[in-house]
Coordinates of C-alpha atoms in Angstrom, one line a residue:
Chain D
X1 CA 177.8 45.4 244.8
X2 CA 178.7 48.4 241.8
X3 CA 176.0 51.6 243.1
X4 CA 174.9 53.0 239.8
X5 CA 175.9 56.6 238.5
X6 CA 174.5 58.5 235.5
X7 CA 171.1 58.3 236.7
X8 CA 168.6 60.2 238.1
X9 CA 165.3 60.2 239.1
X10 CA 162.5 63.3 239.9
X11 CA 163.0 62.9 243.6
X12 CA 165.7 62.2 245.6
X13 CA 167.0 58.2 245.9
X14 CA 169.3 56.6 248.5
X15 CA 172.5 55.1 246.6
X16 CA 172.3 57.9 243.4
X17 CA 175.3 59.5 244.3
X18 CA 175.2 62.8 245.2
X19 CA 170.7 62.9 245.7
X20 CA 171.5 62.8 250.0
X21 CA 173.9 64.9 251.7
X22 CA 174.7 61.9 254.1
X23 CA 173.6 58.4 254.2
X24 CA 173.9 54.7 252.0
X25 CA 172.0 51.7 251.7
X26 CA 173.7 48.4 251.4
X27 CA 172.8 44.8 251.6
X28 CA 175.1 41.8 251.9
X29 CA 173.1 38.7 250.7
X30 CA 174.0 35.1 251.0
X31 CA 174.3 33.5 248.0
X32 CA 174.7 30.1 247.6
X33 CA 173.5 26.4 245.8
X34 CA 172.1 23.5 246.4
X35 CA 170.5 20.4 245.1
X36 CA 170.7 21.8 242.0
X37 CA 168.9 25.4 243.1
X38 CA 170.2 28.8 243.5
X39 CA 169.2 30.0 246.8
X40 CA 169.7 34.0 247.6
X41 CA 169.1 34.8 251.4
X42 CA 168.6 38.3 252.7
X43 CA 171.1 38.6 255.7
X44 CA 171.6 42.2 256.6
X45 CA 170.2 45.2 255.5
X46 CA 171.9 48.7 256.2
X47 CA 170.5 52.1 255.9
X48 CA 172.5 54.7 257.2
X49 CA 170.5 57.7 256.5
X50 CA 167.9 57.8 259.1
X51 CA 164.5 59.3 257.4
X52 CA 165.1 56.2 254.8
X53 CA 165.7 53.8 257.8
X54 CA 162.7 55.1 259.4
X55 CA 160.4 54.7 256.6
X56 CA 162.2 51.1 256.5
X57 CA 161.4 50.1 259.6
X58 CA 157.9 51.3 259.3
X59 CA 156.9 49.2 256.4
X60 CA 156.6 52.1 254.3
X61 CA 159.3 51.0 251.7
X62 CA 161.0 47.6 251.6
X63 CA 163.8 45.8 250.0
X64 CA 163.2 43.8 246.6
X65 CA 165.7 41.7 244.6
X66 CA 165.7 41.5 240.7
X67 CA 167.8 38.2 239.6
X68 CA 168.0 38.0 235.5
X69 CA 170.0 36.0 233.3
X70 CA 169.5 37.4 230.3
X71 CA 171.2 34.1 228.6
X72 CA 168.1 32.3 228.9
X73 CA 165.3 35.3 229.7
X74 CA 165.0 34.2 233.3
X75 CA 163.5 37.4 235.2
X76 CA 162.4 37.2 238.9
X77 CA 161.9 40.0 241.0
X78 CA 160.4 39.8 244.6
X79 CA 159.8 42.0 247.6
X80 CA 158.2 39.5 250.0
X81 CA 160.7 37.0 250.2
X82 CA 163.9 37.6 251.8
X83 CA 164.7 33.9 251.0
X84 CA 164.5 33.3 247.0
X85 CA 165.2 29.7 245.4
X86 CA 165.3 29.5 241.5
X87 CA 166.1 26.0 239.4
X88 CA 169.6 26.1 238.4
X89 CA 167.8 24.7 235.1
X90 CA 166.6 28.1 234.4
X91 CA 169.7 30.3 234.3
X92 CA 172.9 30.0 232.1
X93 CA 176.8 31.3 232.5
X94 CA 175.6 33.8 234.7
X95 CA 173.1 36.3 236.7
X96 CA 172.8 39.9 237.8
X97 CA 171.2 40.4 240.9
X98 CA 169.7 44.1 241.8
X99 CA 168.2 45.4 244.9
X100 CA 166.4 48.0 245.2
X101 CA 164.2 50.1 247.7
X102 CA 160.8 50.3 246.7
X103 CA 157.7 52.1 248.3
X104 CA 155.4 49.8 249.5
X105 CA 152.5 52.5 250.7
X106 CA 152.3 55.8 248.6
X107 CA 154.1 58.7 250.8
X108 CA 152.3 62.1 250.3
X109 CA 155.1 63.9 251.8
X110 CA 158.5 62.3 250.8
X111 CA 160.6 64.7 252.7
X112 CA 164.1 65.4 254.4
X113 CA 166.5 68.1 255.2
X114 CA 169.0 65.7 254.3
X115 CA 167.8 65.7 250.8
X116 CA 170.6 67.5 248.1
X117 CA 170.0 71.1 248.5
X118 CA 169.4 71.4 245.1
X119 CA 166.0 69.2 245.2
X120 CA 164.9 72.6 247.3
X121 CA 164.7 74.7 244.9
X122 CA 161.9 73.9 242.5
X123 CA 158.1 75.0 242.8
X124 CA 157.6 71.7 245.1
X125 CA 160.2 72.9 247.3
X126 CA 161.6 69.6 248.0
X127 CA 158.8 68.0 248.6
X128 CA 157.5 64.9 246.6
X129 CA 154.4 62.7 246.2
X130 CA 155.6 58.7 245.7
X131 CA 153.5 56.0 244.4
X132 CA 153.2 52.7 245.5
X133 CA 156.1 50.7 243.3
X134 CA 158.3 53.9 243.3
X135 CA 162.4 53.0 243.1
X136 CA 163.4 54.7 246.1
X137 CA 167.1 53.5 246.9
X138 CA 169.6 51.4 244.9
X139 CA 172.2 48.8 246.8
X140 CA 173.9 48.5 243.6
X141 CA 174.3 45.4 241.0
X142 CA 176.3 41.8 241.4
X143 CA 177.0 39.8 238.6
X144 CA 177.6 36.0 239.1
X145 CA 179.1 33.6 237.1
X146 CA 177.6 30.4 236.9
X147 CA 180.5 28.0 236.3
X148 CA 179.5 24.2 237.0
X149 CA 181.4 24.3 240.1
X150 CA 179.6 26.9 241.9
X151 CA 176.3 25.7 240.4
X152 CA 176.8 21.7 240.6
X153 CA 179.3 22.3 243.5
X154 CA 181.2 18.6 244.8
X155 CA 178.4 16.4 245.4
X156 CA 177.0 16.1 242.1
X157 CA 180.5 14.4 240.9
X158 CA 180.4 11.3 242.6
X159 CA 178.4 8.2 243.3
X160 CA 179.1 5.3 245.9
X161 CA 178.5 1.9 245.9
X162 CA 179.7 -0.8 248.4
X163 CA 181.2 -4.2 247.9
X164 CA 182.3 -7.1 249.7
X165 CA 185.9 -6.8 251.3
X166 CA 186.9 -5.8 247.6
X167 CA 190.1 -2.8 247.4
X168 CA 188.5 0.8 246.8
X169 CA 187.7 1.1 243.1
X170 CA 187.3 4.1 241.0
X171 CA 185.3 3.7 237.8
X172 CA 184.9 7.5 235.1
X173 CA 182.8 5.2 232.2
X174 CA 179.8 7.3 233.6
X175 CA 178.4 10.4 234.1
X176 CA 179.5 10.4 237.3
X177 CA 182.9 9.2 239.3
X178 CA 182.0 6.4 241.5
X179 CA 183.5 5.1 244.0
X180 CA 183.4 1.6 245.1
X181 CA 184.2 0.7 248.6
X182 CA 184.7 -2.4 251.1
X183 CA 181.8 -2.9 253.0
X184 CA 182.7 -5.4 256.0
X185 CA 180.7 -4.2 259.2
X186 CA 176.9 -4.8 258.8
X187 CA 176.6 -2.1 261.6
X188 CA 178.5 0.9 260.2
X189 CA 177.4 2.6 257.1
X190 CA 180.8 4.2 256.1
X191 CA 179.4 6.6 253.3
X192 CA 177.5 8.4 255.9
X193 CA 179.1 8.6 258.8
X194 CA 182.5 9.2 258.1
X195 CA 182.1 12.5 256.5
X196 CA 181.5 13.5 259.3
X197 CA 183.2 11.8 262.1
X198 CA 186.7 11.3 260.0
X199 CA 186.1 13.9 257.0
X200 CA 190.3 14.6 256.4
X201 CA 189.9 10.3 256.0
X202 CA 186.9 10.4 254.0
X203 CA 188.5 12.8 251.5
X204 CA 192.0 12.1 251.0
X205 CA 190.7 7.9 251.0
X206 CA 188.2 8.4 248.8
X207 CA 187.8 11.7 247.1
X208 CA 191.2 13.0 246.2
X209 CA 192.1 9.5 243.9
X210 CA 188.5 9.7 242.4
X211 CA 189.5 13.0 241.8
X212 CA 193.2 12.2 240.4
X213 CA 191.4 9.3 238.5
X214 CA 189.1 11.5 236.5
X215 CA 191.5 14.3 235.5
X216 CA 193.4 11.4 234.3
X217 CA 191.0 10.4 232.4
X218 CA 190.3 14.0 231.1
X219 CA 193.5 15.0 230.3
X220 CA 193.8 11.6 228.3
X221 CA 191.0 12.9 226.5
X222 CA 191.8 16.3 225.7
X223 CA 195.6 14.7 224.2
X224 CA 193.7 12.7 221.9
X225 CA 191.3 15.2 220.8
X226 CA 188.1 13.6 222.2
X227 CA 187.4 16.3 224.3
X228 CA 183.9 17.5 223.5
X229 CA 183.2 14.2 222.8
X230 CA 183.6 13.2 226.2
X231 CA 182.5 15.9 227.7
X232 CA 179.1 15.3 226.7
X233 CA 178.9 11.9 227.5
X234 CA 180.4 12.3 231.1
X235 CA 179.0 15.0 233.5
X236 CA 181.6 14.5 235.9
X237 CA 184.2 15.8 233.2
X238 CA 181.9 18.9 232.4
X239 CA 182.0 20.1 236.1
X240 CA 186.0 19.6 236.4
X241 CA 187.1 21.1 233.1
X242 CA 185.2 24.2 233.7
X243 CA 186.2 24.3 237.4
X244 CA 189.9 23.5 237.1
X245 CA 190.7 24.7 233.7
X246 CA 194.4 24.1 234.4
X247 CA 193.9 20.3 233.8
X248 CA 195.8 20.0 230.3
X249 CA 198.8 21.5 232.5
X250 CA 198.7 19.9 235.7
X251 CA 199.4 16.5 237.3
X252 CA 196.5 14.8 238.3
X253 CA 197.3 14.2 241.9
X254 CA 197.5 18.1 242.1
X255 CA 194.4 18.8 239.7
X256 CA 192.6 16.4 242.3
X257 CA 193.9 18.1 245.4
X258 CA 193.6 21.8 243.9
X259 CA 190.4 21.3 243.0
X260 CA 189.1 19.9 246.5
X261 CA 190.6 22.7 248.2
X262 CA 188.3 25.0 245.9
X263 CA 185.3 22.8 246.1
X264 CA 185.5 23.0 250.1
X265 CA 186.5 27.2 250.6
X266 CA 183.4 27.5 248.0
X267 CA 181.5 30.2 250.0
X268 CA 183.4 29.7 253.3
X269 CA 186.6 30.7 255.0
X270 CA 189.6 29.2 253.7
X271 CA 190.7 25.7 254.0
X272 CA 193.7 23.8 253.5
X273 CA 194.3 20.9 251.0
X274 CA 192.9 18.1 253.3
X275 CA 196.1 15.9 252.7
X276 CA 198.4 18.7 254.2
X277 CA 195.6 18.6 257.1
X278 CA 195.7 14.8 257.5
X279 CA 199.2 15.4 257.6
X280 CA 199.7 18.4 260.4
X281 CA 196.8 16.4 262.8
X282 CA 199.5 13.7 263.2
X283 CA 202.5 15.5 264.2
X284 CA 200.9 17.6 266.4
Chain U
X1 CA 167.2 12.9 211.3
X2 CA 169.7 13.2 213.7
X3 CA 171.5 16.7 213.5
X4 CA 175.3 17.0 215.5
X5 CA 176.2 20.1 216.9
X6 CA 179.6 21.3 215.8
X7 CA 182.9 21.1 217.7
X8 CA 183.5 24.8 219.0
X9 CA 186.8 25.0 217.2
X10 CA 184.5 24.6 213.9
X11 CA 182.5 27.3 215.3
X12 CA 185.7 29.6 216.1
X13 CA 187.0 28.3 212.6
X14 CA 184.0 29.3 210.6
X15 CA 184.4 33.0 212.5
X16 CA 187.9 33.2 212.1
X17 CA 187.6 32.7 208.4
X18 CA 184.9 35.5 208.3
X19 CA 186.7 37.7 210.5
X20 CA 190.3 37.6 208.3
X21 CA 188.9 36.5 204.9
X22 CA 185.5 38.2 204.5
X23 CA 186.3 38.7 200.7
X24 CA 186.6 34.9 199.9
X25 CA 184.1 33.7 202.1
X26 CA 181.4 36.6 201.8
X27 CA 179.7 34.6 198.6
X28 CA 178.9 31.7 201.1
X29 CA 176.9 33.8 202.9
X30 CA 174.9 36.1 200.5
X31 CA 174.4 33.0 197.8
X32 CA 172.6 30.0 197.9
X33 CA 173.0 28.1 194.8
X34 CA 172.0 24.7 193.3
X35 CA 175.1 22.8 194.0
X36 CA 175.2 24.0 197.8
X37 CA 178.0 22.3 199.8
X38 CA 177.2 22.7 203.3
X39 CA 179.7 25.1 205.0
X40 CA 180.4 23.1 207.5
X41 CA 181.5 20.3 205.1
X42 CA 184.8 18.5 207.1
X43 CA 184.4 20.2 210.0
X44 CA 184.2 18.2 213.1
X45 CA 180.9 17.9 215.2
X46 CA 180.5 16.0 218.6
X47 CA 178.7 13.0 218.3
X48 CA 176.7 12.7 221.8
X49 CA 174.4 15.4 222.4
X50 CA 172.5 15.4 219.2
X51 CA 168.9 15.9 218.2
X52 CA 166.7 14.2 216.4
X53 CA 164.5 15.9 214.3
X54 CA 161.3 15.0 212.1
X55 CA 162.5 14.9 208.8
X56 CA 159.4 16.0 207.4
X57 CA 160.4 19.0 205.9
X58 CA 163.6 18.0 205.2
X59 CA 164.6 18.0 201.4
X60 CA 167.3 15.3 201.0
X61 CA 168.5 16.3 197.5
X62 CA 169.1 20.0 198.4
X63 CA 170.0 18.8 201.8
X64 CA 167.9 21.7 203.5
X65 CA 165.0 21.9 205.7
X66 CA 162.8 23.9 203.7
X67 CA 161.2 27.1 205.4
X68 CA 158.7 29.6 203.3
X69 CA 160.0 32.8 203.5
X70 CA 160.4 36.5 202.0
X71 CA 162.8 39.3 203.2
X72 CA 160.3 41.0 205.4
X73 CA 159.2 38.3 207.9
X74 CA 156.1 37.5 206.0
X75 CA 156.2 33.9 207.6
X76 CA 158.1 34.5 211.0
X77 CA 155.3 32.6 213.0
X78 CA 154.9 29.6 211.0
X79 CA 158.5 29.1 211.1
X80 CA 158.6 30.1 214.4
X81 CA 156.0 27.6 215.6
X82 CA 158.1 24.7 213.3
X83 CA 161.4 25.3 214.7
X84 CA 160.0 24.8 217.9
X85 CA 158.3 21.8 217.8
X86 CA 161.5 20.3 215.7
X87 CA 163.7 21.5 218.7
X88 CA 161.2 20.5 220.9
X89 CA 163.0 18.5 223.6
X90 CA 165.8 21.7 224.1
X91 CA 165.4 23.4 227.3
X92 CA 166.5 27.4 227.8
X93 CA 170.0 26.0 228.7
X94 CA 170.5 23.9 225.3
X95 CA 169.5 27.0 223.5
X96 CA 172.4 29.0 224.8
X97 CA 175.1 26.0 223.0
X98 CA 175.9 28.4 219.9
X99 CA 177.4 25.0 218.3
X100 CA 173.8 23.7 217.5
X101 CA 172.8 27.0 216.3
X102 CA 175.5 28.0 214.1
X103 CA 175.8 24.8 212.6
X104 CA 171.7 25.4 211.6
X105 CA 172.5 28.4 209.9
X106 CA 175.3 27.2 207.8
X107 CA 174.1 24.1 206.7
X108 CA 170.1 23.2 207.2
X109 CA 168.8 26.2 207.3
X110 CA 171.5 28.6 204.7
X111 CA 168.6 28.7 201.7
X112 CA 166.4 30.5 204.3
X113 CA 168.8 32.4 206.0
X114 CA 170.1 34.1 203.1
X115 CA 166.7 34.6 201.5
X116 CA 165.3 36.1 204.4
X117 CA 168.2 38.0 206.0
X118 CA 170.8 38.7 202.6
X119 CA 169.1 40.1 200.1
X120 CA 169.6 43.7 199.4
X121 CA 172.6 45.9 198.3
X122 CA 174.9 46.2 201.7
X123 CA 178.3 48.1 202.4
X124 CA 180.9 45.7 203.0
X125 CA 181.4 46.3 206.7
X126 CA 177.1 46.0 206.9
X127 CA 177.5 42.2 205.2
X128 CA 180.2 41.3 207.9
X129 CA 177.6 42.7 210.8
X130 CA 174.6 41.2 209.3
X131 CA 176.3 37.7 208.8
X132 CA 178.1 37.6 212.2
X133 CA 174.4 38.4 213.5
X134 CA 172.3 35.9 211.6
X135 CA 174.8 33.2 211.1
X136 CA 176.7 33.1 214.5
X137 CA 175.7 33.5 217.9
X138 CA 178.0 36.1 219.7
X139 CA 177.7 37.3 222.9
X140 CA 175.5 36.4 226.2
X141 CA 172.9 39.5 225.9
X142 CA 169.6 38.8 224.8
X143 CA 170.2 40.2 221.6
X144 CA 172.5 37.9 220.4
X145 CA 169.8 35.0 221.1
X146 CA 166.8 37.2 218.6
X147 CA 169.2 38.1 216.3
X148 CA 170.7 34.6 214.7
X149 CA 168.4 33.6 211.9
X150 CA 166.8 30.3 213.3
X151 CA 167.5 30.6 217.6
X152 CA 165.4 34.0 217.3
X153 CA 162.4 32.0 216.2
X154 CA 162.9 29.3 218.6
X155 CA 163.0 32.2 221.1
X156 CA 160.1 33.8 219.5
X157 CA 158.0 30.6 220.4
X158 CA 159.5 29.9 223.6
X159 CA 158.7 33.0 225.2
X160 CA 155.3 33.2 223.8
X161 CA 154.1 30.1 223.5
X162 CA 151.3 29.2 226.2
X163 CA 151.9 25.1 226.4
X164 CA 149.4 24.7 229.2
X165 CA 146.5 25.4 226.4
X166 CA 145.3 22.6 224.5
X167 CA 143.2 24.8 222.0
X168 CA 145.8 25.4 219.0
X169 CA 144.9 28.6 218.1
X170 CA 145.3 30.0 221.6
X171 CA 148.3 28.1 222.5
X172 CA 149.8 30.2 219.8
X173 CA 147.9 33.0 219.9
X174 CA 150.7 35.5 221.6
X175 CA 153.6 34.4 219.0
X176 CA 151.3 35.1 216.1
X177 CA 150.7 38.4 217.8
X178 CA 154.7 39.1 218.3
X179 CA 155.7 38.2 214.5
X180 CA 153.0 40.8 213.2
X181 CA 155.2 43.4 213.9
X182 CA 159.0 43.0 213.6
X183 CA 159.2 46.3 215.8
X184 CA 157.3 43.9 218.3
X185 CA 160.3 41.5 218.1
X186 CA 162.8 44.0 218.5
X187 CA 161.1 46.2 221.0
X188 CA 160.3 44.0 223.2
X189 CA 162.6 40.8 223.4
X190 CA 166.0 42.9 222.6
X191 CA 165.1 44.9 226.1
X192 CA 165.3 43.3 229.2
X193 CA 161.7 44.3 229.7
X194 CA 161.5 41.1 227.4
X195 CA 162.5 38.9 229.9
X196 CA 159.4 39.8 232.7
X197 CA 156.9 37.5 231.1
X198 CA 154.3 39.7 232.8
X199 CA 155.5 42.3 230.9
X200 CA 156.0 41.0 227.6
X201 CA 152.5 38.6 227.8
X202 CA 150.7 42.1 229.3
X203 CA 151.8 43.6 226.3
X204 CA 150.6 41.3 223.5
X205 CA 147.4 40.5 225.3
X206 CA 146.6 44.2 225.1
X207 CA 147.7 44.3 221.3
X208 CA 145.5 41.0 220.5
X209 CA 142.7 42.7 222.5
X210 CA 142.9 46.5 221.0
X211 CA 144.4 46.2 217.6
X212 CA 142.5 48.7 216.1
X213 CA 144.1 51.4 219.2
X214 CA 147.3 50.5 216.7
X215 CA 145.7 51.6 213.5
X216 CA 147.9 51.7 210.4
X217 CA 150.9 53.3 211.6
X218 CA 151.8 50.7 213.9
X219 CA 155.2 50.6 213.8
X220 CA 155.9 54.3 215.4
X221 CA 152.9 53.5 217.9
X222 CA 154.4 50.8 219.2
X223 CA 158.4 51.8 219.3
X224 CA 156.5 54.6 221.0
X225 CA 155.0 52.3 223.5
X226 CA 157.5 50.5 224.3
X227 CA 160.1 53.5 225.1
X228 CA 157.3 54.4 227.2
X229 CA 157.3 51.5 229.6
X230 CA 160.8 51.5 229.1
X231 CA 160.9 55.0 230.6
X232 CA 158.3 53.8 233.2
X233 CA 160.2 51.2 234.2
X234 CA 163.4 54.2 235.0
X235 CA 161.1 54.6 238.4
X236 CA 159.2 51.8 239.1
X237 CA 159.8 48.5 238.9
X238 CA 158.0 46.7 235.6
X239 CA 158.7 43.0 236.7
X240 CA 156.9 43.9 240.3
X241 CA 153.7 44.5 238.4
X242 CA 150.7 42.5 237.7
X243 CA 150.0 41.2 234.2
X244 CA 146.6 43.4 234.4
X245 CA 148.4 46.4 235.6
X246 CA 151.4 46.0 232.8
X247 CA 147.8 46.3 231.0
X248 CA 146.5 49.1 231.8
X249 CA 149.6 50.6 232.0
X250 CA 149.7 50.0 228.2
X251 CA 146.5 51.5 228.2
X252 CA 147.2 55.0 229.7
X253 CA 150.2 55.0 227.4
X254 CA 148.8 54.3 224.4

């Protein structure tokens, strides 16, 4: 997160540079969506100045997140819940999230020797009276770019439907990419389970020539200047051309694979292109 | 009516030609004549994606949808209120798609635009602000969004509208109370204090229910005001408070 300078307060704040002699407050929050919500969870908190972390851990002050996106006037500001979920329908291209420190009880005596020495020398003598709703430490500012990947994210591309012992299918016409399968044994659901059992199968069967398919299909469109055009008519093409802009450039089979590989390190440790994983689980 | 939003290559055209040819394209913007030819005349618009529009105060032989206006904002909440309920299927997300809005503003709406936003003797460099303002959509601050001549009043309604009131009159209550004062407008929705709804509804309920605390030099009392909780908000959090404490608040300050 970006701490903020140029700004001062009338008392001293954790995270204005230069207001403690020691000491920072940082928080790393986990920031993610799903099923078309933003969720923001609070995972650690560190105060390393230890008056702020005692009034912390007394109640006295407490951690509050500000999300805006001033795009569409969305404000949301909270200091009782560490876990926030917003409507991706609210927010546009992007969000700012703040936190802060507030005081959450009025302190009559708001004072520390590891305050800046120059807070010591007016009449008050370094001492302070804060209010209930006073800004008492900044972690600093994120901005986050809402690009339909992050906010859509892989499972809102595709839909599956099942079929006989007909060959795997791939249909764009839609708004989304689906995916017709064989469906042959009563007993085994294969959309379900094999995600999980046989994922590398699951995605280099099914979703990397879906994938390959559609930018296909989109680059097709974008040579014959249709683009906009069928971008609104197909979400599915929405999603990729903002997530893979490189699509006019690309081959389709690497578009596909390219994109996957971002789809599936969203928010996670890195991952390989699942055909090149397919392909090291046999040898070894 | 159905109305197509415009390809964004028509948008970037239409800037482009502003940007490097302001002399030959400046009249399109300050005039409205008789024989208007939409600006947007050949340009390409998408065809999915439209909306479709009561044609009720649509003109068809000067191809406008007729607004009342004056240079001042004499009929900003009428308007306001109309544009709304025309638009009234576009969600916070749609608005932010300058293609529907620029489109608007050269060709359904140019007679109002440049009666309510042109008139007046400007430098040269003033006419290219004022027209990339009113007539485009740049940027992603809010600004941008209250400052094109026909998203600002479909802004206007949106964040003051109260649709859970059947009564008329009090569902629209707070956007006739904004459009009184354009330093209302400006004060308020150009600062992110706009976005807190408790903030910005605190505010105007306090105005609808202590006008005369404004007297006759409202203007200064309120960009006053609103530096105020500006200022206020420097140490404590504005969008923390209640909607009754943004009120009193308002009424310590005042």
């Amino acid at each position: 997160m970006i701490t903020k300078s140029n700004f001062s307060l009338p008392y001293p704040a954790i995270g204005l540079e230069g207001d403690f002699t020691e000491g920072y407050f940082s928080v790393k929050p986990n920031i993610y969506s799903a099923e078309d919500t933003l969720h923001i969870n609070e995972e650690s908190v560190e105060i390393s100045n230890e008056y702020i972390k005692e009034l912390y851990d007394n109640g006295v002050i407490s951690t509050v997140y500000r999300i805006d996106c001033p795009p569409t006037f969305f404000n949301f500001c909270s200091s009782k819940n560490k876990h926030i979920e917003i409507p991706l329908s609210k927010l546009a291209k992007f969000i700012n999230i703040e936190v802060f420190l507030i005081v959450t009880d009025d302190i009559d005596n708001y004072h520390d020797d590891s305050f800046n020495k120059d807070y010591f020398l007016g009449e008050n003598k370094g001492v302070f009276q804060l209010q209930k709703g006073n800004i008492i430490g900044f972690a600093g500012s994120q901005k986050i770019t809402l690009d339909s990947s992050y906010t859509k994210g892989g499972s809102s591309l595709f839909k599956f439907r099942r079929s006989g012992s007909q060959p795997i299918s791939i249909d764009v016409e839609d708004s989304l990419i689906q995916v017709t399968y064989p469906h042959i044994d009563e007993k085994l659901d294969i959309i379900n389970t094999m995600p999980r059992t046989k994922k590398l199968t699951f995605l280099n069967l099914f979703i990397v020539p879906a994938l390959q398919e559609a930018f296909l299909n989109l680059k097709k469109a974008d040579e014959n200047d249709e683009l906009e055009n069928y971008i609104q008519e197909h979400k599915w093409a929405y999603i990729l051309s903002e997530g893979y802009p490189n699509y006019t450039t690309d081959e389709p089979f690497t578009c596909a694979q390219n994109y996957l590989q971002t789809l599936l390190k969203n928010g996670k440790k890195e991952s390989n292109i699942p055909v090149l994983d397919a392909f090291y689980n046999e040898l070894s | 009516m159905k109305i197509k939003k415009l390809k964004k290559a028509s948008c970037e055209q239409l800037y482009s030609n502003l940007k490097n040819n302001l002399s030959s394209v400046k009249n399109n913007y300050i005039e409205h004549s008789s024989e208007f030819i939409p600006l947007t005349n050949g340009m390409e618009r998408i065809e999915s994606g439209s909306y479709d529009v009561d044609d009720s105060f649509y003109n068809y032989r000067f191809e406008q949808i007729i607004l009342k206006t004056d240079s001042r904002g004499t009929y900003d909440f009428e308007n306001a209120k109309i544009i709304y309920e025309l638009f009234e299927d576009m969600s916070p997300m749609d608005a932010n798609d300058e293609r529907i809005w620029i489109r608007l503003t050269h060709d359904h709406f140019h007679k109002y635009i440049v009666k309510r936003w042109m008139t007046g003797s400007r430098s040269v460099k003033d006419i290219k602000r004022v027209i990339t303002e009113r007539f485009f959509y740049k940027g992603d601050a809010q600004a941008a969004r209250v400052r094109n001549g026909i998203s600002r009043l479909w802004w206007i309604a949106h964040l003051t509208v109260n649709l859970g009131e059947e009564n008329d009159e009090k569902k629209w209550a707070l956007t006739r109370a904004i459009c009184e004062s354009q330093d209302f407008i400006t004060s308020i929705l150009e600062r992110s204090l706009g976005s807190y709804s408790n903030v910005r509804i605190g505010i105007l309920e306090f105005y609808l229910e202590n006008k005369e605390l404004f007297g006759s030099s409202k203007s200064k009392k309120i960009q006053a005001l609103l530096k105020d909780i500006n200022n206020y908000g420097g140490v404590s959090l504005l969008s923390l408070m209640e909607k009754e404490e943004v009120k009193e608040l308002v009424s310590e300050l005042i």
